[in-house]
Short mmCIF file of C-alpha atoms in Angstrom, two decimals:
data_model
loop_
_atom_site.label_atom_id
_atom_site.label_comp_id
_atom_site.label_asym_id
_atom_site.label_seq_id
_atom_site.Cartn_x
_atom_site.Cartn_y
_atom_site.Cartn_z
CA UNK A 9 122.73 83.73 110.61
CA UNK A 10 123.78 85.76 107.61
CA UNK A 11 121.38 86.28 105.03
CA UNK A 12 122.51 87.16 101.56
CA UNK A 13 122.78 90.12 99.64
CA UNK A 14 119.72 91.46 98.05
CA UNK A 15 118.93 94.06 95.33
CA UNK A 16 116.70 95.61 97.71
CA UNK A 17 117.73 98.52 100.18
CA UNK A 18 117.32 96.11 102.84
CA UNK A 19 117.13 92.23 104.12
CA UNK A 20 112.79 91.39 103.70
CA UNK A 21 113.63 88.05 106.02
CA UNK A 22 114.23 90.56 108.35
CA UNK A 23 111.54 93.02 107.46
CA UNK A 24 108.86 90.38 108.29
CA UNK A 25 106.32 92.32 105.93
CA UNK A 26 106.24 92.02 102.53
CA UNK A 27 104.45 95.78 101.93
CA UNK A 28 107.89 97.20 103.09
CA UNK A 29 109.36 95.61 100.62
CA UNK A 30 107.62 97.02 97.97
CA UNK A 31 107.45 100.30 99.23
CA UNK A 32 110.86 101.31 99.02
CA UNK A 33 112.17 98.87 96.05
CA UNK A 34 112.88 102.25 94.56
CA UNK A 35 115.11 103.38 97.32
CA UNK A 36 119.14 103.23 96.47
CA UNK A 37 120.06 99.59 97.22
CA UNK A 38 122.46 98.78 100.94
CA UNK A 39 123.89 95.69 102.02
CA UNK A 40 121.12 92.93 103.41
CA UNK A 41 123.68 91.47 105.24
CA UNK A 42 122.45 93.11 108.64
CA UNK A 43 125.35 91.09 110.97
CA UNK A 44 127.94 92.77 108.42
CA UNK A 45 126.50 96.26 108.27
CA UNK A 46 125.88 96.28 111.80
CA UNK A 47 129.44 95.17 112.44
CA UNK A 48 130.70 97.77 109.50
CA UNK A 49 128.29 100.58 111.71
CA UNK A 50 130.33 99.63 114.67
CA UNK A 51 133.87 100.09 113.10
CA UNK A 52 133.00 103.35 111.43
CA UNK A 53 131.13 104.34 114.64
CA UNK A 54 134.63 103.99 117.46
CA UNK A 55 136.56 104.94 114.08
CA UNK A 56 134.92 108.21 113.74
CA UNK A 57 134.34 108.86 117.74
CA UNK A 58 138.40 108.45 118.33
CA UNK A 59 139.08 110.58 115.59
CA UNK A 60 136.77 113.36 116.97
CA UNK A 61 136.78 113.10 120.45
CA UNK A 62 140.66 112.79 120.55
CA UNK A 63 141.07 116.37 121.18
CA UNK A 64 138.28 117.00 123.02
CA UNK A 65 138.53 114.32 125.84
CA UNK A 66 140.06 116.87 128.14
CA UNK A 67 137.99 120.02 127.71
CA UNK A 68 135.58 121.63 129.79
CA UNK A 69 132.65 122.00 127.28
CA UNK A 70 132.68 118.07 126.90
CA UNK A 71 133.51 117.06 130.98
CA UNK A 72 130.31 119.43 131.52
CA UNK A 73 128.05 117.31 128.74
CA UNK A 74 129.57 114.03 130.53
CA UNK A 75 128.34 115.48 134.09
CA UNK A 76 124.92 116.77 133.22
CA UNK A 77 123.30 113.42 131.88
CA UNK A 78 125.23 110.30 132.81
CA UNK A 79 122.11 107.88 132.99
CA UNK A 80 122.21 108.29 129.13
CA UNK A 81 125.60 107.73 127.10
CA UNK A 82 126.80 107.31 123.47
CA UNK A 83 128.06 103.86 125.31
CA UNK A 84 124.39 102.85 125.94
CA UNK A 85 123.20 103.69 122.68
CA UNK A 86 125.77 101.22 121.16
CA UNK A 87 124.88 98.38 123.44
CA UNK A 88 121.14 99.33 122.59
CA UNK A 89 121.85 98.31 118.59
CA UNK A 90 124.05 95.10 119.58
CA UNK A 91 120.79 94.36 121.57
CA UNK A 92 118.31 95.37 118.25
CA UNK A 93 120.64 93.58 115.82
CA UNK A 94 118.03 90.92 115.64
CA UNK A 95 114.82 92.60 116.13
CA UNK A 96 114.27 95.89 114.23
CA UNK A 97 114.47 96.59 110.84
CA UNK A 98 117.97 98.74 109.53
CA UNK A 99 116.10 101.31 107.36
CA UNK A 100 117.28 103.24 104.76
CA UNK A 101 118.61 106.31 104.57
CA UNK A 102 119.05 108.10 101.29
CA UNK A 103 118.83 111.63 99.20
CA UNK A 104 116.02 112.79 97.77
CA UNK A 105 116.80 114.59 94.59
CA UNK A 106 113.48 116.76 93.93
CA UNK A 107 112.93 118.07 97.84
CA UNK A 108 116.68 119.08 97.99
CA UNK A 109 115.93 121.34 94.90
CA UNK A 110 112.99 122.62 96.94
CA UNK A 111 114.25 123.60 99.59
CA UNK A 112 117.72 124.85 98.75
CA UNK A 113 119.52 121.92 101.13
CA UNK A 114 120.51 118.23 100.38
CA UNK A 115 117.93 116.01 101.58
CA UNK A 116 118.27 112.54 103.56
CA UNK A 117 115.27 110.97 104.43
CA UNK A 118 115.38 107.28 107.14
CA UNK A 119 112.25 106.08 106.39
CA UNK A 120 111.58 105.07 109.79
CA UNK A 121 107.64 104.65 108.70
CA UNK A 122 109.18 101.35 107.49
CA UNK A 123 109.42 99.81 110.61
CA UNK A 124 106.72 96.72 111.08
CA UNK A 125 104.21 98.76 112.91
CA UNK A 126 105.23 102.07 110.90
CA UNK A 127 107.53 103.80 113.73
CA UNK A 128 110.41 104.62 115.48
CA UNK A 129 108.69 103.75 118.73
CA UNK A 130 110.10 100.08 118.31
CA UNK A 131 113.30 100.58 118.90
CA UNK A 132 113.18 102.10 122.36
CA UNK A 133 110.06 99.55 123.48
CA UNK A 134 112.64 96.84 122.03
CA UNK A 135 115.53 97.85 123.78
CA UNK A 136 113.60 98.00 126.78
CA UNK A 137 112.02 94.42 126.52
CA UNK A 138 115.38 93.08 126.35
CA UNK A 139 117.15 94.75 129.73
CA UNK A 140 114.10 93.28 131.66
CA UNK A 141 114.88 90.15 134.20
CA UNK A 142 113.74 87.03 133.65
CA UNK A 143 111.35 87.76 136.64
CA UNK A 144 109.51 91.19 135.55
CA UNK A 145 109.46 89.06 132.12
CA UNK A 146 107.25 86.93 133.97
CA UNK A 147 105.32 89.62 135.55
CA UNK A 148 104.81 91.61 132.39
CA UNK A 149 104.72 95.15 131.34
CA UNK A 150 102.53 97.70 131.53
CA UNK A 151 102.48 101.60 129.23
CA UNK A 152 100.02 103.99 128.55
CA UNK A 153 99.96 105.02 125.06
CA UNK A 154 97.06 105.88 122.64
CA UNK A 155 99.69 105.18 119.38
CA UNK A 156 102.91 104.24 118.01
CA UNK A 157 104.34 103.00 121.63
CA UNK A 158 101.23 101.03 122.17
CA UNK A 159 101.79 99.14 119.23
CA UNK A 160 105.79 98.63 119.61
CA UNK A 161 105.38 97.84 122.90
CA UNK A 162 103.28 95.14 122.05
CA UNK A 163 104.76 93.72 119.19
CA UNK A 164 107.69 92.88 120.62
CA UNK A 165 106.20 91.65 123.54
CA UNK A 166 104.06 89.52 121.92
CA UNK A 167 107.55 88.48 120.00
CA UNK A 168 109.67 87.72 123.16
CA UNK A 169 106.79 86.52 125.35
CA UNK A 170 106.20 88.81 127.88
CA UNK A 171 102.40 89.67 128.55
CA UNK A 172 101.43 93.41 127.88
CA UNK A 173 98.68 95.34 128.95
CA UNK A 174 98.23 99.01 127.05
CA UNK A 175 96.00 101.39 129.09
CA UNK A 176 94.39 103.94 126.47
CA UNK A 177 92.11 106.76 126.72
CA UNK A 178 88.24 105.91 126.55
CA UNK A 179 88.52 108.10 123.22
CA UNK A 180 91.06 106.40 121.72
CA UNK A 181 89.99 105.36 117.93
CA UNK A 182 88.83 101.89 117.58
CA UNK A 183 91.44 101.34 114.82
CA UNK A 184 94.21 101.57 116.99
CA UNK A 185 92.50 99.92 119.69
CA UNK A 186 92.29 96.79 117.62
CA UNK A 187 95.52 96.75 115.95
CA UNK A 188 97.19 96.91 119.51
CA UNK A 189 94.62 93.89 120.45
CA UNK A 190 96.23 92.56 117.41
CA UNK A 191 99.36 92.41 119.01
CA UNK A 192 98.62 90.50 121.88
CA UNK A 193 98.54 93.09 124.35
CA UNK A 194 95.60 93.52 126.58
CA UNK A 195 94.12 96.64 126.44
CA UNK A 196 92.45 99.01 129.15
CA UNK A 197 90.58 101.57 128.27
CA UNK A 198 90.07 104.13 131.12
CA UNK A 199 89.33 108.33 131.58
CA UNK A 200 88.99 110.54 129.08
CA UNK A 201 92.67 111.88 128.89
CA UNK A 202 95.76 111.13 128.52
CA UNK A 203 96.66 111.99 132.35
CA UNK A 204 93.65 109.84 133.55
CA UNK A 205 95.01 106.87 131.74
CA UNK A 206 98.68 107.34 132.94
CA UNK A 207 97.68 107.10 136.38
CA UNK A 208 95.42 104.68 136.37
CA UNK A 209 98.53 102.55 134.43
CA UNK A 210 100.58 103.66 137.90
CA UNK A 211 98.13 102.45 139.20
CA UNK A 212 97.83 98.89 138.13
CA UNK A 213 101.89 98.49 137.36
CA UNK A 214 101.57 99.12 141.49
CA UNK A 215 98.97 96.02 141.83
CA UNK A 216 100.30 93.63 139.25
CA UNK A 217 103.41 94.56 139.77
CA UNK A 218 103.78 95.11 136.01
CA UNK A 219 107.06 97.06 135.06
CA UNK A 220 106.02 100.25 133.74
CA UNK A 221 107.77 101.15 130.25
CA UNK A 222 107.42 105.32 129.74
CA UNK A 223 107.18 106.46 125.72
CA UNK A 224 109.79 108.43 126.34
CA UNK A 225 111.09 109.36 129.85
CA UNK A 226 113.30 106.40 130.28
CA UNK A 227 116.91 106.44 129.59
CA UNK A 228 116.58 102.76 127.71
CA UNK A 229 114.17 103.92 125.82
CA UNK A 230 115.83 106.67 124.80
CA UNK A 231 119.16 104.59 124.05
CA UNK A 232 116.89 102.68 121.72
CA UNK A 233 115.62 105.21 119.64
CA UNK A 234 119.00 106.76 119.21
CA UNK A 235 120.65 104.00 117.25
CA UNK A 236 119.30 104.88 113.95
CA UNK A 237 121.54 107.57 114.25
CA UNK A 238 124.01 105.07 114.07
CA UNK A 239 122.68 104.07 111.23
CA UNK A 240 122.25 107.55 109.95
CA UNK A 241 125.90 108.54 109.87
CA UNK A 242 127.08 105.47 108.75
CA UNK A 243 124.83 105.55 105.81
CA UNK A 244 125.73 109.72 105.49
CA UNK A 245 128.57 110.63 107.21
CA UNK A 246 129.20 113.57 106.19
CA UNK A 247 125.66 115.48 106.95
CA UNK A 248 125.68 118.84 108.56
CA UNK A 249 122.51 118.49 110.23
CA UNK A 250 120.21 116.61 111.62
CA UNK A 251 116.13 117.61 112.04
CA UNK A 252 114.37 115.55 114.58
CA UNK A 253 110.55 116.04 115.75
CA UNK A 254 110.19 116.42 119.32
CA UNK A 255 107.08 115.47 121.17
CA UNK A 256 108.40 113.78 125.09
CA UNK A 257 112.26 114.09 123.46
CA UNK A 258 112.88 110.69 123.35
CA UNK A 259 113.41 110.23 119.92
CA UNK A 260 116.14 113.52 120.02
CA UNK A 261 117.91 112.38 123.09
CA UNK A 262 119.14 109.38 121.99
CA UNK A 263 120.04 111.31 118.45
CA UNK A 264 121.88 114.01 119.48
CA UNK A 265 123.70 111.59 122.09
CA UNK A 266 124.71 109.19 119.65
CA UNK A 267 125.24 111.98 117.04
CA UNK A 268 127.65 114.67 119.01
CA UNK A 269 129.52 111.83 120.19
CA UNK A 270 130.21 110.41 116.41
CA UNK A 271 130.13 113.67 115.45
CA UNK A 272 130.28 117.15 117.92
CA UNK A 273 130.25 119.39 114.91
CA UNK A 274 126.93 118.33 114.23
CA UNK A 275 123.73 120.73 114.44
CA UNK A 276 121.13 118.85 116.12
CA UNK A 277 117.46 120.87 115.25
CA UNK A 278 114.66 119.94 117.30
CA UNK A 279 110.92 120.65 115.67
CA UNK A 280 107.34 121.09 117.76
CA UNK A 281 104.37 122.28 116.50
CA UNK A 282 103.06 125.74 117.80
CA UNK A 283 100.32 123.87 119.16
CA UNK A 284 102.15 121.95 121.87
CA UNK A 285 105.58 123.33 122.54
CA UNK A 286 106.49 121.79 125.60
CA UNK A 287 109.94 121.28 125.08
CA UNK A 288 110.47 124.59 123.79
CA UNK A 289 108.80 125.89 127.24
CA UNK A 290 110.88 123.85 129.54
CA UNK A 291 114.07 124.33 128.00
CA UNK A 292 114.25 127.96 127.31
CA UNK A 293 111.50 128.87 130.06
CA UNK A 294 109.09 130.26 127.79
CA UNK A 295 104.98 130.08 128.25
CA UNK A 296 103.68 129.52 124.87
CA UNK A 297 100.32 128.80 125.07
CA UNK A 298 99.46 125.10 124.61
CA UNK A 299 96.53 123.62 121.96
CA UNK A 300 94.42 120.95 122.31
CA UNK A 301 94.96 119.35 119.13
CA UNK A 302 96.96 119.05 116.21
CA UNK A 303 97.25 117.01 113.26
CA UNK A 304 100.98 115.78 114.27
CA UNK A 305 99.28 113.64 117.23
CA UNK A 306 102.16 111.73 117.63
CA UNK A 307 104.24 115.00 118.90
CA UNK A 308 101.38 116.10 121.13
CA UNK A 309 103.01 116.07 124.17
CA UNK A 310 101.79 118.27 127.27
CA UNK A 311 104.41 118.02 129.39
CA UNK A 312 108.24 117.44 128.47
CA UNK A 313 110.03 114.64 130.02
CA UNK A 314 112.43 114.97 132.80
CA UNK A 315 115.71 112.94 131.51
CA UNK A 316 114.83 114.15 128.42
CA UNK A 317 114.48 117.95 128.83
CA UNK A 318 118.28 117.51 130.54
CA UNK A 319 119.61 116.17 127.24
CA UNK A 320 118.14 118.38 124.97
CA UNK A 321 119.03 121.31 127.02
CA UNK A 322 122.85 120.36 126.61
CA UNK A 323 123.03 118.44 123.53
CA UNK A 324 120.77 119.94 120.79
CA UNK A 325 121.40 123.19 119.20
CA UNK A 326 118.65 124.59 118.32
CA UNK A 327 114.74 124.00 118.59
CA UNK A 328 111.81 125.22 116.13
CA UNK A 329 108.43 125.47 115.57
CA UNK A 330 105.90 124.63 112.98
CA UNK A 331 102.23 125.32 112.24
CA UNK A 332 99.54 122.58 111.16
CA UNK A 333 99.67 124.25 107.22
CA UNK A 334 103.27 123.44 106.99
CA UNK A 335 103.22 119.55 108.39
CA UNK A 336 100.05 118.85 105.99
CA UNK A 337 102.41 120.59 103.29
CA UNK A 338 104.69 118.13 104.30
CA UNK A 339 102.64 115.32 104.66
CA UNK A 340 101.56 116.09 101.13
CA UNK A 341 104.76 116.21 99.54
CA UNK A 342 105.94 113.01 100.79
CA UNK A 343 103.17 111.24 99.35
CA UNK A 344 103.37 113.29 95.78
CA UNK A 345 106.90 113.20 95.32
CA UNK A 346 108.60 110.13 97.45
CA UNK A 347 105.39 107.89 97.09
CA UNK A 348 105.65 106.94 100.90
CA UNK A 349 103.26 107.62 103.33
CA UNK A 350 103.85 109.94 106.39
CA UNK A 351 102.35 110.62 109.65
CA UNK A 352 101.85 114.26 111.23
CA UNK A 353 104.58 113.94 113.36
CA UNK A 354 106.60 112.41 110.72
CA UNK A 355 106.57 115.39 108.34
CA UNK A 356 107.15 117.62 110.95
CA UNK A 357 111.51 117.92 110.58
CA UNK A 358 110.77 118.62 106.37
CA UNK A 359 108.29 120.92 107.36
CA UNK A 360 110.74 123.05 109.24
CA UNK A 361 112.82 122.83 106.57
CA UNK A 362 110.08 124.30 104.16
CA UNK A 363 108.91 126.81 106.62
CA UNK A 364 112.92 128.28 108.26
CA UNK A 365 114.48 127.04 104.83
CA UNK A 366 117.05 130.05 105.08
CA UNK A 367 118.36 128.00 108.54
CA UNK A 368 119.12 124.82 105.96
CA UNK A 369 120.78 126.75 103.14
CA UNK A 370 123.51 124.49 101.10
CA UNK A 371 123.61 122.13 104.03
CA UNK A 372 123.53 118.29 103.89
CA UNK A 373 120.31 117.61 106.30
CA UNK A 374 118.99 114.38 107.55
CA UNK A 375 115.44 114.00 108.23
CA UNK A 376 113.83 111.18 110.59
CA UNK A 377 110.45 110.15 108.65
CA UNK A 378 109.62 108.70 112.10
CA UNK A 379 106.48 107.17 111.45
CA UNK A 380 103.62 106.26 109.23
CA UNK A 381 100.37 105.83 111.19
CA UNK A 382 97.78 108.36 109.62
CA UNK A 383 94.19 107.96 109.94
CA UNK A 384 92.53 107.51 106.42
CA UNK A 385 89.81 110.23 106.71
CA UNK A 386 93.04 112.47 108.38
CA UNK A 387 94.51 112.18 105.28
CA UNK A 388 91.85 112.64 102.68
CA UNK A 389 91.25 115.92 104.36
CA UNK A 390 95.04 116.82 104.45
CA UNK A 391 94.89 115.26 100.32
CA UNK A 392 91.76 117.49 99.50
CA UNK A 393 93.14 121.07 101.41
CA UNK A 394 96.41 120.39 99.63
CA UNK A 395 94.79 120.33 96.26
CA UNK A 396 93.00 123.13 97.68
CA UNK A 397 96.40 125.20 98.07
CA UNK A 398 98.03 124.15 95.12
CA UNK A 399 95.41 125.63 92.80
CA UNK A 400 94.18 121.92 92.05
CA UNK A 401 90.94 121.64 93.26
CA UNK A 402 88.59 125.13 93.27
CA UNK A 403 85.34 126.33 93.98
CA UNK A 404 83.74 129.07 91.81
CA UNK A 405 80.31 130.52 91.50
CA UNK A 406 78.49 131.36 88.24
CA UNK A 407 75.49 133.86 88.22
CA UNK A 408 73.28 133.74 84.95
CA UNK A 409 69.91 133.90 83.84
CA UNK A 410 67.73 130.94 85.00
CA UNK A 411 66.68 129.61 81.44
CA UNK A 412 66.75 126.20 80.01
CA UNK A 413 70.41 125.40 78.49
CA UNK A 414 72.29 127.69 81.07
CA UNK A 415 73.40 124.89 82.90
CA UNK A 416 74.72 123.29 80.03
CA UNK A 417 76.51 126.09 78.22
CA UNK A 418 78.48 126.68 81.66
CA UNK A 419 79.46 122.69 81.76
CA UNK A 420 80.69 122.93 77.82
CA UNK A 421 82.60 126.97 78.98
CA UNK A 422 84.11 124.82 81.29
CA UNK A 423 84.98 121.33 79.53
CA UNK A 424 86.66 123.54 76.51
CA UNK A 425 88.70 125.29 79.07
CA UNK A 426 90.32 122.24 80.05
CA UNK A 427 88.51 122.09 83.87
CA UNK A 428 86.67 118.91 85.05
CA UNK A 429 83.47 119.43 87.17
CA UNK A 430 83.52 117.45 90.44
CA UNK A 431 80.39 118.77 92.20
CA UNK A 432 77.56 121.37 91.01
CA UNK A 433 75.08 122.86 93.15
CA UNK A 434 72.27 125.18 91.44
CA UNK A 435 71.10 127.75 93.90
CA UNK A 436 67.64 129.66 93.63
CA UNK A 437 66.33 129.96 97.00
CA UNK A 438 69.27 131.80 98.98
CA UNK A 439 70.67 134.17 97.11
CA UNK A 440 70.60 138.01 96.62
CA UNK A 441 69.98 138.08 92.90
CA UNK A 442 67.06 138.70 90.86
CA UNK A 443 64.48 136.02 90.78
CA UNK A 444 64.66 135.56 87.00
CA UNK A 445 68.71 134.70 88.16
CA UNK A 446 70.40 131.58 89.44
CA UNK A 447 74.13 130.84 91.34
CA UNK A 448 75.66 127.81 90.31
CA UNK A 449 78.31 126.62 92.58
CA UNK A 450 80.91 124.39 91.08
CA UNK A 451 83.82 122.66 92.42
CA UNK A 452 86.28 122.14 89.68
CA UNK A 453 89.72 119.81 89.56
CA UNK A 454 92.71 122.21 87.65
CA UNK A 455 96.08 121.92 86.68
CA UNK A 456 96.93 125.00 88.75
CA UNK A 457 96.47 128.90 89.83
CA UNK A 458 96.69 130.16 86.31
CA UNK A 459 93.94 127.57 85.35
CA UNK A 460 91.57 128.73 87.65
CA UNK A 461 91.90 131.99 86.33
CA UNK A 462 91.72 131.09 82.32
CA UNK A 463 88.33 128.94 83.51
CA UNK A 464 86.90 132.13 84.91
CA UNK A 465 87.99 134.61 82.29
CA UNK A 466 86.20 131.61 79.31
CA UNK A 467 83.38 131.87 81.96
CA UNK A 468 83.07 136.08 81.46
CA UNK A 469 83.65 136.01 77.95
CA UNK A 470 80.31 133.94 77.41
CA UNK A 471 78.16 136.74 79.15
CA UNK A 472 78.32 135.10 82.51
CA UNK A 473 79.34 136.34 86.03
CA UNK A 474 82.43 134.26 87.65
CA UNK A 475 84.39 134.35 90.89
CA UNK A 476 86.16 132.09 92.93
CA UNK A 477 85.68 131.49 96.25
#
């Protein structure tokens, strides 16, 4: 049915979730009428792929990308968003003013955290629910998934009524946990890893007979994911590049597929995090060490996929890395300056852009905000440190004579410089001064850099000893 045209940048009968309507009502208004755009999508998508694949039908370079990874095609991708038309939310894709002036490049953000349960990870799960028979339907599915793919998985299971069952680490956070429960699915929690869990979901896909959906190693999957670049260069056709976080390589195997076929003059950037650079490893057989954790959890992938590693090897032009101060940079300056909130992984394609921003220069990039599922306490820390940074939040220690009123000409120094006092701890007992001395330890919220100096230097001027630290 067609649903009619809404000032909002997309259809909220179709968003399901009111809280995605409001957070983007600020976003540049695009047709609600999801049959027509999807139809328009199509048309501009053979229009374009004719006009660029004309001469190139016969060449080498492109019979050699044909040959290398049939079992995933710009032809799948389209059927994948015929098959989505109904079922996933067409996100918007639009410029942001303020972060192209930072970083030297015109900015697109797809606000993929928009999705109902805040990720990309639906589209692939969808797509995947949908080419099942009506018999493994019956039987059910089975992943193993400690996030975003737990909770697609199961939504649209739940939505389409086909049982799920979610195996998850033993240490997987009770939050998510819960909000798969939510779902529908039925979760297992077994082993302490990742690996233990994945085998023991083998495992019982073997005994139930459950059809095993992979996060990422699975060519319909894959498909899935790549339609919202579809949607991407129909929205912004004329982008130079686009930055997509790799973790398995899902999520940039169906973009670059669906992207050099619209396009083949496209850059296609892949970002990891120097923590887990699997992808990087496999494809340019390198042995960067691994991590164990990283703040961009969603991209913490061990071991690259198999169908995936073949795609990215022939289809994506270049691939970076980040470090855990850039993606909570990132993370930070989502939240300050597009008022929409951003996982680790999420941040991860604008943090390459703020960290290699010489690679981006004058270009028109588009940037996959791929999902929005950040643990509270995560991102108070990632909130506080970025203050921290930024010259907004400091610590500084005053030494003075321990007499009555000291404490409360250092509060006034500090009020009349314009500083306010979030925490104060008076130190007697461990300190190298003289007993007749104390250190005062303050924690103070500033405007900036400079401030933090003009506090100290008000600090000196009364006859007191001040440094930050």
């Amino acid at each position: 049915m067609c649903r009619a045209v809404m000032s909002r940048p997309f259809c909220s009968a179709h968003c399901r979730n009111e809280k995605n309507v409001a957070a983007c009502a600020h976003l540049k208004p695009v047709c609600d009428c999801f049959h027509a755009e999807s139809k328009a999508i199509h048309a501009l998508a053979a229009s374009i792929f004719e006009k660029n694949f004309a001469a190139t039908r016969a060449s080498p370079a492109h019979t050699l990308r044909q040959n290398v990874q049939t079992m995933l095609s710009y032809s799948d991708i389209q059927a994948a968003a015929v098959r989505l038309r109904d079922h996933i939310l067409r996100t918007p894709c639009v410029e942001s003013k303020t972060l192209s002036h930072i970083v030297g490049a015109q900015v697109f953000l797809k606000f993929e955290n928009l999705q109902f349960t805040a990720s990309f990870k639906e589209r692939g799960a969808c797509n995947r629910l949908q080419l099942l028979s009506a018999e493994e339907k019956a039987r059910g599915v089975i992943a193993m998934s400690a996030g975003n793919h737990a909770q697609g998985l199961a939504y649209h299971a739940q939505r389409t009524g086909v049982h799920a069952v979610i195996v998850m680490p033993r240490f997987t956070p009770g939050v998510k946990v819960e909000r798969t429960r939510g779902f529908g699915a039925e979760v297992v929690l077994h082993g302490d890893t990742l690996e233990a869990a994945r085998q023991h979901a083998y495992q019982l896909a073997a005994q139930r007979q459950l059809t095993f959906v992979h996060p990422f190693d699975d060519e319909a999957v894959a498909a899935g994911q790549g339609t919202l670049a579809l949607e991407m260069l129909a929205d912004q056709p004329d982008l130079d590049t686009l930055v997509v976080a790799i973790g398995g390589g899902g999520l940039i195997a169906g973009v670059a597929t669906a992207a050099k076929a619209l396009k083949p003059e496209i850059r296609v950037v892949g970002v990891q995090t120097e923590r887990f650079p699997s992808m990087l490893n496999a494809v340019q057989g390198s042995h960067l060490p691994m991590g164990t954790s990283t703040i961009a959890e969603g991209i913490a992938v061990a071991t690259a996929g198999t169908i995936t590693q073949a795609v990215v090897r022939e289809r994506v032009d270049e691939l970076l890395l980040v470090d855990e101060g850039d993606i909570e940079q990132a993370v930070l300056m989502l939240l300050e300056i597009e008022k929409t909130l951003v996982e680790g992984a999420g941040a991860a394609g604008l943090a390459a852009l703020i960290r290699h921003r010489e690679k981006f220069q004058g270009q028109k990039v588009g940037l996959v905000l791929s999902g929005g599922n950040i643990d509270p306490l995560l991102l108070a820390a990632i909130i506080e440190r970025g203050m921290a940074r930024s010259g907004r939040l400091a610590r500084i220690r005053v030494s003075a004579r321990d007499v009555p009123g000291v404490l409360a000409k250092i509060t006034a120094t500090v009020a009349e410089a314009g500083a306010n006092i979030e925490e104060v701890h008076h130190q007697r007992a461990f300190t190298l001064l003289a007993a007749q001395n104390v250190d005062i330890d303050l924690v103070l919220q500033t405007r900036n850099v400079q401030h933090i100096e003009d506090v100290l230097q008000a600090l000196r001027a009364g006859g007191m000893e001040a440094a930050r630290l």
